PDB file of C-alpha atoms in Angstrom:
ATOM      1  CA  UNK A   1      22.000 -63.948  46.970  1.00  0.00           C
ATOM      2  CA  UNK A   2      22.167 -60.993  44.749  1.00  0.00           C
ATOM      3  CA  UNK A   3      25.201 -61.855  43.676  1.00  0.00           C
ATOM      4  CA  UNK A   4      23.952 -64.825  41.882  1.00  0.00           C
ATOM      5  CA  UNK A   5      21.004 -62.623  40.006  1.00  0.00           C
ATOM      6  CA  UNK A   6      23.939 -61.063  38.163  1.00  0.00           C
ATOM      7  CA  UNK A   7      24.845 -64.391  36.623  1.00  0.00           C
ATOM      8  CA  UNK A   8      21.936 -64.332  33.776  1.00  0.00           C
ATOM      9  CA  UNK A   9      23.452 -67.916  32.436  1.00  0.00           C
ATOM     10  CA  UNK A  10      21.802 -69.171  35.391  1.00  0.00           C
ATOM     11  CA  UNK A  11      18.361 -68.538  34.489  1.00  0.00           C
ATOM     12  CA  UNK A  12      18.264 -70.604  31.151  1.00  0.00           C
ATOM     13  CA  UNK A  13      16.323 -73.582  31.861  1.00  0.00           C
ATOM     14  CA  UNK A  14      17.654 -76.746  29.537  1.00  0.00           C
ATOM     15  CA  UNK A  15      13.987 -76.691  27.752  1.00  0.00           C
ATOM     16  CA  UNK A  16      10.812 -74.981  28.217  1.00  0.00           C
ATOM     17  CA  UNK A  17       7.556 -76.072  27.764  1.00  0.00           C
ATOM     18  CA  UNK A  18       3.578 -74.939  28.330  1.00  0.00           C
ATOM     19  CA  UNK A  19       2.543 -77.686  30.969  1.00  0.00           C
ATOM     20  CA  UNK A  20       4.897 -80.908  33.055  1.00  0.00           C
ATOM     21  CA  UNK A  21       3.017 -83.509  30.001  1.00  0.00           C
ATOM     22  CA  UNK A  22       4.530 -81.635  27.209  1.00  0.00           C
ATOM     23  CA  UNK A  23       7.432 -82.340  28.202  1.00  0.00           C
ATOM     24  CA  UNK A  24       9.596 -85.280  26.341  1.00  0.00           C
ATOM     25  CA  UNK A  25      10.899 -87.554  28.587  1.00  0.00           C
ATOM     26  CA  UNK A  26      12.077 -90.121  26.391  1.00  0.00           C
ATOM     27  CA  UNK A  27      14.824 -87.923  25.246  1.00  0.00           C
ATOM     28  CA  UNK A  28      15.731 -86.476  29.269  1.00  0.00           C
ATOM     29  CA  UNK A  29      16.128 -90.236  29.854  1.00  0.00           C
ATOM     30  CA  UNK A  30      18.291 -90.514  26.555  1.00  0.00           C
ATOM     31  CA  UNK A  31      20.165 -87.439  28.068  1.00  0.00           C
ATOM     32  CA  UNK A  32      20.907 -89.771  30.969  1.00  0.00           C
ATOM     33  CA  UNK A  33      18.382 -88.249  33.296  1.00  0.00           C
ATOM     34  CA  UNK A  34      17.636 -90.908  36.042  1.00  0.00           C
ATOM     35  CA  UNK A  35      16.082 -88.141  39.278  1.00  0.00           C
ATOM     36  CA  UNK A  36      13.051 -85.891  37.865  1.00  0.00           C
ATOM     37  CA  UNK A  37      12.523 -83.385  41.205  1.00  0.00           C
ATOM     38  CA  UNK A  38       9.419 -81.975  40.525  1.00  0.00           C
ATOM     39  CA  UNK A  39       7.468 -78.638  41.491  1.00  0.00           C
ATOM     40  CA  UNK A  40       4.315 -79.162  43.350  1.00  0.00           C
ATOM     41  CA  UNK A  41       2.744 -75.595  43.336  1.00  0.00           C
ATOM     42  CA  UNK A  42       1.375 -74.223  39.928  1.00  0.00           C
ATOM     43  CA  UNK A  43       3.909 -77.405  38.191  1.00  0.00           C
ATOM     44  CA  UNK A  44       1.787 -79.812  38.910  1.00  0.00           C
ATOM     45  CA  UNK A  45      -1.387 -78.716  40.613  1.00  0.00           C
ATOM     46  CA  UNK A  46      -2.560 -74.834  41.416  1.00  0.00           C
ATOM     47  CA  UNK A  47      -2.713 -74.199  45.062  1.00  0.00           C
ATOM     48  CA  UNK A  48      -6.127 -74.386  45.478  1.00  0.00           C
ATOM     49  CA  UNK A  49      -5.450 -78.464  44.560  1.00  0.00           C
ATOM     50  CA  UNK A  50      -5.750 -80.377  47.533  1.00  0.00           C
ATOM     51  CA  UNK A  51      -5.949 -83.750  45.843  1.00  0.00           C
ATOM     52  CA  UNK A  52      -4.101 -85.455  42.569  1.00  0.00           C
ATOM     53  CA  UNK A  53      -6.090 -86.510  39.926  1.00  0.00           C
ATOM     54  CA  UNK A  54      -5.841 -90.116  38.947  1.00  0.00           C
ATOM     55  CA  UNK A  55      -4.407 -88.756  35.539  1.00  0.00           C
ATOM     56  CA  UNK A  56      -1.176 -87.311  37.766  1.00  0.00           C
ATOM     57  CA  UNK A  57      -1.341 -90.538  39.314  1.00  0.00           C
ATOM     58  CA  UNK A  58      -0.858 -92.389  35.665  1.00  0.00           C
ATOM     59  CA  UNK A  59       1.481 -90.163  35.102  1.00  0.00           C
ATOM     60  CA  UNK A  60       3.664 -90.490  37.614  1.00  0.00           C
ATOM     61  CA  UNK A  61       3.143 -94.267  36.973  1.00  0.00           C
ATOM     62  CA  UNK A  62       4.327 -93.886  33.779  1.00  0.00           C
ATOM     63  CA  UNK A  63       7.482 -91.791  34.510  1.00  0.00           C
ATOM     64  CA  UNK A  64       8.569 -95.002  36.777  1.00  0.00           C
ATOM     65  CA  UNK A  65       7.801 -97.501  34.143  1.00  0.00           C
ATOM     66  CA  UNK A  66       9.982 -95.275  32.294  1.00  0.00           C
ATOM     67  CA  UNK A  67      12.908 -96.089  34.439  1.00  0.00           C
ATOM     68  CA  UNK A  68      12.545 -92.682  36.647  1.00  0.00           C
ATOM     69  CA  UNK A  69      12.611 -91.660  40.194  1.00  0.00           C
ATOM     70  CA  UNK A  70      10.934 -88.559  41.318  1.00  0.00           C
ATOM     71  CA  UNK A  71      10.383 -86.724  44.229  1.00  0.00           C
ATOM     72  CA  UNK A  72       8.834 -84.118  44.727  1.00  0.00           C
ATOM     73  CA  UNK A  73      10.753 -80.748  45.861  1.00  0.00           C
ATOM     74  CA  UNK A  74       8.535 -77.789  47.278  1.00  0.00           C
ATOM     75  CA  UNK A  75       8.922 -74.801  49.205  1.00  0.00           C
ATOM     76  CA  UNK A  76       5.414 -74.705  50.784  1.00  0.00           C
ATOM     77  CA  UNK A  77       4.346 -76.131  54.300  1.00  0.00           C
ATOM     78  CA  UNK A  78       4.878 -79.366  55.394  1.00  0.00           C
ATOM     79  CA  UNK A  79       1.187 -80.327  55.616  1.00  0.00           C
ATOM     80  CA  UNK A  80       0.733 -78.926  52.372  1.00  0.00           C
ATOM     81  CA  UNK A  81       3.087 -80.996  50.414  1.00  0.00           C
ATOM     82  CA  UNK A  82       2.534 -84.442  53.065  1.00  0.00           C
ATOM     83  CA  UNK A  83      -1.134 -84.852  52.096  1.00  0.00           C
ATOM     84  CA  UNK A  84      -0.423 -84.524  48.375  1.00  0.00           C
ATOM     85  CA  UNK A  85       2.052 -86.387  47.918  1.00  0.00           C
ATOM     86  CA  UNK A  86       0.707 -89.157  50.403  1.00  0.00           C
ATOM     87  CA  UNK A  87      -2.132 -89.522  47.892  1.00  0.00           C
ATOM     88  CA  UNK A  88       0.703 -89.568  44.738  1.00  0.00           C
ATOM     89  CA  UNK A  89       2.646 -91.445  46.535  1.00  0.00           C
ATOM     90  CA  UNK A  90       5.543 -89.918  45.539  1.00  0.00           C
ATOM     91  CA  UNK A  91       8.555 -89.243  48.154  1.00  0.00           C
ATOM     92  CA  UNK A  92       8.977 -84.952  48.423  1.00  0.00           C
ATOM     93  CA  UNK A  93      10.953 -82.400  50.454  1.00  0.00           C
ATOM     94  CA  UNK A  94       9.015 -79.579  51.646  1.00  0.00           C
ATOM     95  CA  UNK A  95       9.979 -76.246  52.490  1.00  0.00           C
ATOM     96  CA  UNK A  96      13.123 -76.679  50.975  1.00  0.00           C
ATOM     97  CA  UNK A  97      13.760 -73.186  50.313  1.00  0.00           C
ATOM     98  CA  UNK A  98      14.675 -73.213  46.769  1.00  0.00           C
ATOM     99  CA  UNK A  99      17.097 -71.938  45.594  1.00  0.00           C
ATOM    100  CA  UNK A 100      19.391 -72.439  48.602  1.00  0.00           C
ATOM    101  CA  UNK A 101      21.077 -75.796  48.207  1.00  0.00           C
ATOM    102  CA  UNK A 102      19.716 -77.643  51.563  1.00  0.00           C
ATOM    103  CA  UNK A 103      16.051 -79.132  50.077  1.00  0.00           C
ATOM    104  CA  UNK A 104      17.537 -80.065  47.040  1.00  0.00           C
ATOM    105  CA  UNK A 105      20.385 -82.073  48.995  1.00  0.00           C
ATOM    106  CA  UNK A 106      17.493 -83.412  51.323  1.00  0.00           C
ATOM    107  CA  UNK A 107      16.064 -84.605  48.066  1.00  0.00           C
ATOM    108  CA  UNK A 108      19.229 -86.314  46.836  1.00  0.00           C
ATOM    109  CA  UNK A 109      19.496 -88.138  50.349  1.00  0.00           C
ATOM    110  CA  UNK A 110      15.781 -89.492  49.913  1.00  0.00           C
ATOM    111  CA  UNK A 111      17.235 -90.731  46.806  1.00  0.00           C
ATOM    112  CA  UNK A 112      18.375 -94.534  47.110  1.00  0.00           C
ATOM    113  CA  UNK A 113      21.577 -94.923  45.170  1.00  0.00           C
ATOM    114  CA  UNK A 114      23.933 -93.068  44.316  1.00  0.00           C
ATOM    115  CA  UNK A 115      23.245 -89.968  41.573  1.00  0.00           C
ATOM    116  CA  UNK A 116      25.541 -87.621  39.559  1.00  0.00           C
ATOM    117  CA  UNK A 117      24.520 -84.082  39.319  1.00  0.00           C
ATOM    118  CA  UNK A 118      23.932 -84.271  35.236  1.00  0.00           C
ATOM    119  CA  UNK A 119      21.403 -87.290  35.856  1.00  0.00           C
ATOM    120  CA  UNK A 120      19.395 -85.119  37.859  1.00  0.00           C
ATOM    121  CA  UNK A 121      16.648 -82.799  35.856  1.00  0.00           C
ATOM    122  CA  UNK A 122      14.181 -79.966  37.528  1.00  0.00           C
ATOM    123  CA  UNK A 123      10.703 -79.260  36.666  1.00  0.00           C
ATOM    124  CA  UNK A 124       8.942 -76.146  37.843  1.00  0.00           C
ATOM    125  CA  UNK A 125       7.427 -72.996  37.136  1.00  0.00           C
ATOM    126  CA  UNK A 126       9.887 -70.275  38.684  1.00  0.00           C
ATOM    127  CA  UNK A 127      13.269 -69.461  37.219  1.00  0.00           C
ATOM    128  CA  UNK A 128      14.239 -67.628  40.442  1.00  0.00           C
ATOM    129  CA  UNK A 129      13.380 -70.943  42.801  1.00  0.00           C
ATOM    130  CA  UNK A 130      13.217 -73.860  40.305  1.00  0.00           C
ATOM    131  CA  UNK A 131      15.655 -73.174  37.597  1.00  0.00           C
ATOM    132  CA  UNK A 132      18.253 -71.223  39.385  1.00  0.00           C
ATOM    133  CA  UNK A 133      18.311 -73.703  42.260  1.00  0.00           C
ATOM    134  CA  UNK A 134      18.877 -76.408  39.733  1.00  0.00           C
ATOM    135  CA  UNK A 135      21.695 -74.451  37.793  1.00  0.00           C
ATOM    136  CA  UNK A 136      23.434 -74.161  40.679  1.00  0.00           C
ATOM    137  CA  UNK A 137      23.313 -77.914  41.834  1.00  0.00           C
ATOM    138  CA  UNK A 138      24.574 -78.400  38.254  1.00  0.00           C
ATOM    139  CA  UNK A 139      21.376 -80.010  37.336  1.00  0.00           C
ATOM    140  CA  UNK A 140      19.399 -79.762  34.355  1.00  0.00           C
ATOM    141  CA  UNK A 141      16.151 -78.234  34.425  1.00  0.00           C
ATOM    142  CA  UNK A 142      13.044 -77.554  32.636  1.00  0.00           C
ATOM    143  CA  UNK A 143      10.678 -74.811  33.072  1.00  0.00           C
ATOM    144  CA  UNK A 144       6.707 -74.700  32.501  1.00  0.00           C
ATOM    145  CA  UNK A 145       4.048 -72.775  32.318  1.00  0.00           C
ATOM    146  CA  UNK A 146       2.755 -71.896  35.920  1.00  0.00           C
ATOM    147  CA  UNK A 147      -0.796 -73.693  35.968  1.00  0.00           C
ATOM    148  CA  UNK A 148      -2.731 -70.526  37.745  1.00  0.00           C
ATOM    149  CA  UNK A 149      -1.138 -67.482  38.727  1.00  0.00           C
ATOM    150  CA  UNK A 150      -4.236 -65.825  40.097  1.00  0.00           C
ATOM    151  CA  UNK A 151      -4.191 -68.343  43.206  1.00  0.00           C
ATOM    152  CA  UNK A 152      -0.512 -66.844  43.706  1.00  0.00           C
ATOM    153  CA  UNK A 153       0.705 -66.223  46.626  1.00  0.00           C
ATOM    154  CA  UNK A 154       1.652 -62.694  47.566  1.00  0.00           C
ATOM    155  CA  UNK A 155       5.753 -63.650  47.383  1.00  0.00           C
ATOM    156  CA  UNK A 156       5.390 -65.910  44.450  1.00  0.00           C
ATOM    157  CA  UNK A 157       4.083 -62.433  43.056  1.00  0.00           C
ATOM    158  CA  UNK A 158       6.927 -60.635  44.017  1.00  0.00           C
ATOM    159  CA  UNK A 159       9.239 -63.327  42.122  1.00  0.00           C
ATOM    160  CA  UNK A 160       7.116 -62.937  39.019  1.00  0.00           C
ATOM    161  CA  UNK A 161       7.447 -59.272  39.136  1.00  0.00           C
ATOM    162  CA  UNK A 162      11.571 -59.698  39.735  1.00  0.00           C
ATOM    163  CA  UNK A 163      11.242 -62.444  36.932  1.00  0.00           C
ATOM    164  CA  UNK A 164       9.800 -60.233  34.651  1.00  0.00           C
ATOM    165  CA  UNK A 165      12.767 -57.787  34.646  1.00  0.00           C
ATOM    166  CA  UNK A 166      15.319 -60.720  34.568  1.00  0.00           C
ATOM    167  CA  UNK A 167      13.625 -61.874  31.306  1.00  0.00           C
ATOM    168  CA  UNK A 168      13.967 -58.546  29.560  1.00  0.00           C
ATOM    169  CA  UNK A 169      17.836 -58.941  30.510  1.00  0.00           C
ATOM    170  CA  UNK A 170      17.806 -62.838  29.278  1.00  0.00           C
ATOM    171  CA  UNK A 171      16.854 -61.418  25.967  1.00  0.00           C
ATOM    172  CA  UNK A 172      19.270 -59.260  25.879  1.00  0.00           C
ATOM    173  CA  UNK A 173      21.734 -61.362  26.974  1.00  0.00           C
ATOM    174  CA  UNK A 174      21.001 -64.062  24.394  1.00  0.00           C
ATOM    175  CA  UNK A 175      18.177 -63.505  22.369  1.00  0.00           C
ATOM    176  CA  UNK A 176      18.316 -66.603  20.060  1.00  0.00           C
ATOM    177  CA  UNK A 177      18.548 -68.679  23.175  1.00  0.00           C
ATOM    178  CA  UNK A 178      15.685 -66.523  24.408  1.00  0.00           C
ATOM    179  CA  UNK A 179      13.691 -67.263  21.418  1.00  0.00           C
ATOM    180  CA  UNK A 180      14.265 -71.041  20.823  1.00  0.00           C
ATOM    181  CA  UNK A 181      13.000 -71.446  24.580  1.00  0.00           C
ATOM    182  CA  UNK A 182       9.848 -69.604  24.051  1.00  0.00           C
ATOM    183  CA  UNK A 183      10.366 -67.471  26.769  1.00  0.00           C
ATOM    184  CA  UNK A 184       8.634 -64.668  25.633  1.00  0.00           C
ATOM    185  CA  UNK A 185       5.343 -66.128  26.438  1.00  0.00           C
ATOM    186  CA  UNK A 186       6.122 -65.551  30.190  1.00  0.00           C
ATOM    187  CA  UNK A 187       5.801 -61.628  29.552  1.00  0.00           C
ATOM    188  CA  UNK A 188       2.502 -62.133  28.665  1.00  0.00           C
TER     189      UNK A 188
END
């Protein structure tokens, strides 16, 4: 696994944005995007959330009127991400140990037809789960703003702390890229 934090092309997400409704999904599907897997924890709800709001539930509406499928791709407990996503109804993989490969295959399998790596698109909050994961799936992937870091959990802490250092070496290693992300608002 270290071997792949060496690789700092890996950590670019394909866009960044503040929050998951900022995001502009017209153009992923003009990209050819057809499979949105989505972040639960601090992407779409802080981990305090226990319930969607009927706004995520319009939203996720909305992404399907658009002509996408989404599921929902996690690395907390299975009870965790069931009764969440129960109440979206949204299919999901849980504990899928991002950024190892296995939850995001899981996800492709829940996936009814067949799917090419560049239709697929990642939203989350981590680069070291969410967008690494993705880049090395060969999917596209777009990185937010994590909704409530406070609620944290002690190893998502430890990521932000290793994420932190990785950034200073993204900027380094491309700073205009750096810059036209916006991703110096995550050292803040």
């Amino acid at each position: 696994m270290i071997h792949l934090l060496c690789k700092t092309a890996r950590f670019f997400p394909m866009k960044a944005h503040e929050t998951i409704e900022q995001i502009d999904f017209h153009a992923l599907r003009a990209a050819g995007i057809k499979l949105l897997l989505v972040d639960l924890d601090n992407t779409l709800a802080d981990y305090e959330t226990l319930v969607p709001s009927s706004e995520q539930c319009a939203f996720f509406s909305a992404l399907k009127a658009q002509g996408f499928a989404t599921i929902i791709v996690s690395n907390n407990r299975e009870s965790r991400v069931r009764d969440y996503c129960s109440k979206l109804g949204q299919p999901y993989v849980a504990r899928a140990k991002k950024p190892l490969l296995s939850g995001f295959r899981k996800a492709l399998r829940l996936y009814d037809a067949p799917v090419r790596a560049d239709e697929v698109c990642m939203i989350g909050d981590q680069l070291l789960t969410d967008v690494l994961g993705a880049s090395r799936m060969g999917f596209a992937s777009v990185l937010v703003e994590p909704l409530r870091k406070k609620t944290e959990r002690w190893y998502t802490r430890l990521n932000r702390s290793i994420e932190r250092s990785l950034l200073k070496r993204m900027k380094r290693y491309d700073a205009e890229r750096y810059s036209a992300l916006g991703m110096s608002r995550r050292l803040s």
